[in-house]
Coordinates of C-alpha atoms in Angstrom, one line a residue:
M388 CA -0.1 0.0 0.0
Q389 CA 1.6 3.2 -1.1
K390 CA 1.7 6.1 1.6
N391 CA -0.3 9.1 0.4
S392 CA 0.6 11.2 3.1
K393 CA 3.7 12.8 4.7
I394 CA 4.6 14.1 8.0
I395 CA 7.3 17.0 8.3
L396 CA 9.0 18.0 11.3
G397 CA 10.4 21.3 11.3
I398 CA 13.1 22.6 14.0
D399 CA 14.0 26.4 15.0
P400 CA 17.2 25.8 16.8
G401 CA 18.4 27.6 19.8
T402 CA 20.3 26.9 22.9
L403 CA 17.7 28.4 25.5
L404 CA 14.6 28.0 23.4
M405 CA 14.3 25.4 20.2
G406 CA 11.3 25.3 18.7
Y407 CA 9.5 22.5 17.1
G408 CA 6.4 21.9 14.5
I409 CA 5.3 18.7 12.9
I410 CA 2.6 19.0 10.1
K411 CA 1.0 16.1 8.1
V412 CA 0.4 16.7 4.7
T413 CA -2.2 14.7 2.7
G414 CA -2.5 15.9 -0.8
N415 CA -2.3 19.6 -0.5
K416 CA -4.0 19.6 3.1
M417 CA -1.9 20.3 5.5
V418 CA -2.7 19.7 9.5
L419 CA -1.0 20.8 12.3
L420 CA 0.0 17.8 14.6
E421 CA 2.1 19.6 17.3
M422 CA 3.9 22.7 18.0
D423 CA 6.0 24.0 20.9
V424 CA 9.4 25.0 22.4
L425 CA 11.9 23.0 24.5
K426 CA 12.9 25.7 27.1
L427 CA 16.3 25.4 28.5
S428 CA 17.8 26.7 31.5
S429 CA 20.5 29.4 31.0
K430 CA 21.9 28.1 34.6
K431 CA 22.6 24.7 33.0
D432 CA 26.1 23.7 31.3
N433 CA 26.0 24.2 27.9
H434 CA 26.9 20.3 27.0
V435 CA 23.9 19.4 29.2
R436 CA 21.9 21.7 27.1
L437 CA 22.7 19.9 23.9
Q438 CA 22.2 16.7 25.1
M439 CA 18.7 17.8 26.3
I440 CA 18.3 19.1 22.7
Y441 CA 19.5 15.9 21.1
E442 CA 17.1 13.7 23.4
K443 CA 14.0 16.1 22.7
V444 CA 14.5 15.7 18.9
C445 CA 15.1 12.1 19.3
S446 CA 11.7 11.8 21.3
I447 CA 9.6 13.8 18.7
I448 CA 11.1 11.6 15.8
Q449 CA 10.0 8.8 17.7
K450 CA 6.7 9.8 18.6
H451 CA 5.4 11.4 15.3
Q452 CA 7.6 9.4 13.0
P453 CA 8.5 12.0 10.3
D454 CA 9.0 11.3 6.8
Y455 CA 11.2 14.9 6.3
F456 CA 13.4 16.9 8.8
A457 CA 13.6 20.6 7.9
I458 CA 15.7 23.0 10.0
E459 CA 16.2 26.6 9.9
A460 CA 19.8 27.6 9.1
P461 CA 21.5 30.2 11.2
F462 CA 21.8 33.7 10.2
F463 CA 24.9 35.5 10.3
G464 CA 25.1 37.9 13.2
K465 CA 27.5 40.1 14.8
N466 CA 28.1 38.0 17.6
V467 CA 30.6 35.3 17.0
Q468 CA 30.0 33.5 20.5
S469 CA 25.9 33.4 19.8
M470 CA 26.5 31.7 16.3
L471 CA 29.0 29.2 17.6
K472 CA 26.2 28.4 20.4
L473 CA 23.6 28.4 18.0
G474 CA 25.6 26.2 15.3
R475 CA 26.0 23.5 17.9
A476 CA 22.2 23.4 18.7
Q477 CA 21.5 23.0 15.0
G478 CA 24.2 20.3 14.6
V479 CA 22.9 18.2 17.5
A480 CA 19.6 18.2 16.0
I481 CA 20.7 17.4 12.9
V482 CA 23.0 14.6 14.2
A483 CA 19.5 13.1 16.0
A484 CA 17.4 13.4 13.0
M485 CA 20.4 11.7 10.8
S486 CA 20.6 8.8 13.4
A487 CA 16.9 8.2 12.8
G488 CA 17.8 7.7 9.1
L489 CA 16.1 11.4 8.1
E490 CA 17.3 13.4 5.3
V491 CA 18.2 17.0 6.5
T492 CA 17.3 20.0 4.7
E493 CA 18.1 23.6 5.8
Y494 CA 16.3 26.7 5.0
S495 CA 17.4 30.3 5.4
P496 CA 15.2 32.4 7.6
K497 CA 14.5 34.7 4.4
K498 CA 13.5 31.8 2.2
V499 CA 11.2 30.4 5.2
K500 CA 9.4 33.8 5.4
Q501 CA 9.2 34.1 1.7
S502 CA 7.5 30.7 1.3
I503 CA 5.1 31.4 4.2
T504 CA 4.1 35.1 3.6
G505 CA 5.5 35.9 0.1
N506 CA 8.2 38.4 1.5
G507 CA 11.5 37.6 2.9
N508 CA 11.6 40.5 5.1
S509 CA 8.4 39.6 7.1
D510 CA 8.0 39.9 10.7
K511 CA 7.3 37.2 13.3
E512 CA 3.6 38.4 13.7
Q513 CA 2.8 38.1 10.0
V514 CA 4.1 34.7 9.7
L515 CA 2.2 33.6 12.5
K516 CA -1.0 35.1 11.0
M517 CA -0.3 33.4 7.8
L518 CA 0.3 30.1 9.5
Q519 CA -3.1 30.6 11.4
R520 CA -4.9 30.8 8.2
M521 CA -3.1 27.9 6.4
L522 CA -3.3 25.5 9.2
A523 CA -6.6 26.7 10.8
F524 CA -5.4 27.0 14.4
K525 CA -6.2 30.3 16.6
D526 CA -3.8 30.0 19.6
T527 CA -0.9 32.2 19.7
P528 CA 2.0 30.5 21.2
K529 CA 4.0 31.9 23.9
Y530 CA 6.9 31.8 22.1
Y531 CA 7.5 32.7 18.2
D532 CA 10.0 29.9 18.2
A533 CA 7.4 27.4 17.9
T534 CA 5.7 29.5 15.0
D535 CA 9.4 29.7 13.3
A536 CA 9.7 25.9 13.6
L537 CA 6.0 25.5 12.1
A538 CA 7.1 28.0 9.4
V539 CA 10.1 25.8 8.6
A540 CA 8.0 22.5 8.1
V541 CA 5.3 24.5 5.9
C542 CA 8.5 26.0 3.9
H543 CA 9.6 22.4 3.3
H544 CA 6.2 21.0 2.1
F545 CA 6.0 24.1 -0.5
Q546 CA 9.5 23.7 -1.4
S547 CA 9.3 19.7 -2.0
S548 CA 6.1 20.0 -3.6
S549 CA 7.4 22.7 -6.4
L550 CA 7.1 21.8 -10.0
L551 CA 10.8 22.2 -10.3
I552 CA 11.9 19.5 -8.4
T553 CA 11.1 16.0 -9.5
K554 CA 11.8 12.7 -7.5
G555 CA 14.8 14.1 -5.7
K556 CA 16.6 15.5 -8.7
K557 CA 17.0 19.3 -9.4
L558 CA 16.5 20.4 -12.8
N559 CA 19.0 22.4 -14.8
G560 CA 17.0 25.1 -16.6
W561 CA 13.9 25.2 -19.1
E562 CA 15.4 22.3 -21.2
D563 CA 15.6 19.7 -18.3
F564 CA 12.1 20.8 -17.2
I565 CA 10.4 20.4 -20.8
K566 CA 12.4 16.9 -21.2
N567 CA 11.1 15.8 -17.7
N568 CA 7.8 17.1 -18.1
P569 CA 6.5 16.6 -21.7
G570 CA 2.8 16.9 -20.9
R571 CA 3.1 20.3 -19.4
L572 CA 4.2 21.7 -22.7
K573 CA 1.2 23.5 -24.5
K574 CA 1.5 23.9 -28.2

């Protein structure tokens, strides 16, 4: 029996707050399965927090059995120490996903916002409002990290169902597209 739905886990990495969002997609219908944050104490050792991130991502994967794992790529800020910490958190989440056999896809914050709102410079409130419309939920989470992660999952759905992606291969221009999609050519 062929599986006609997919589950996507989106992660917004962080060492104090890690957002996660899980959606189920059947055809073009998206359903919110879970959205929340892992809140970590700044009083805990950095390595302990990284272990907690790893364990949380593993438990989410075990609970929801996602088919896809998408994570927000860190943006380049001015504080090098913050970037290093964020990179470690992202790396730990990626290792958890890969340990479970999931392929990892990264999206820049700008790409995520553009996929959700059509504008790569949207603010977090605009992203939240669009997600509420798309997924028909009313609750506003306490932390935007949760909706950021949900946006990553939705972005992955939009990107993976794009006409320009065919069975894991990226096309090299219009000639490839026409060759791989002869039925889409109108004469």
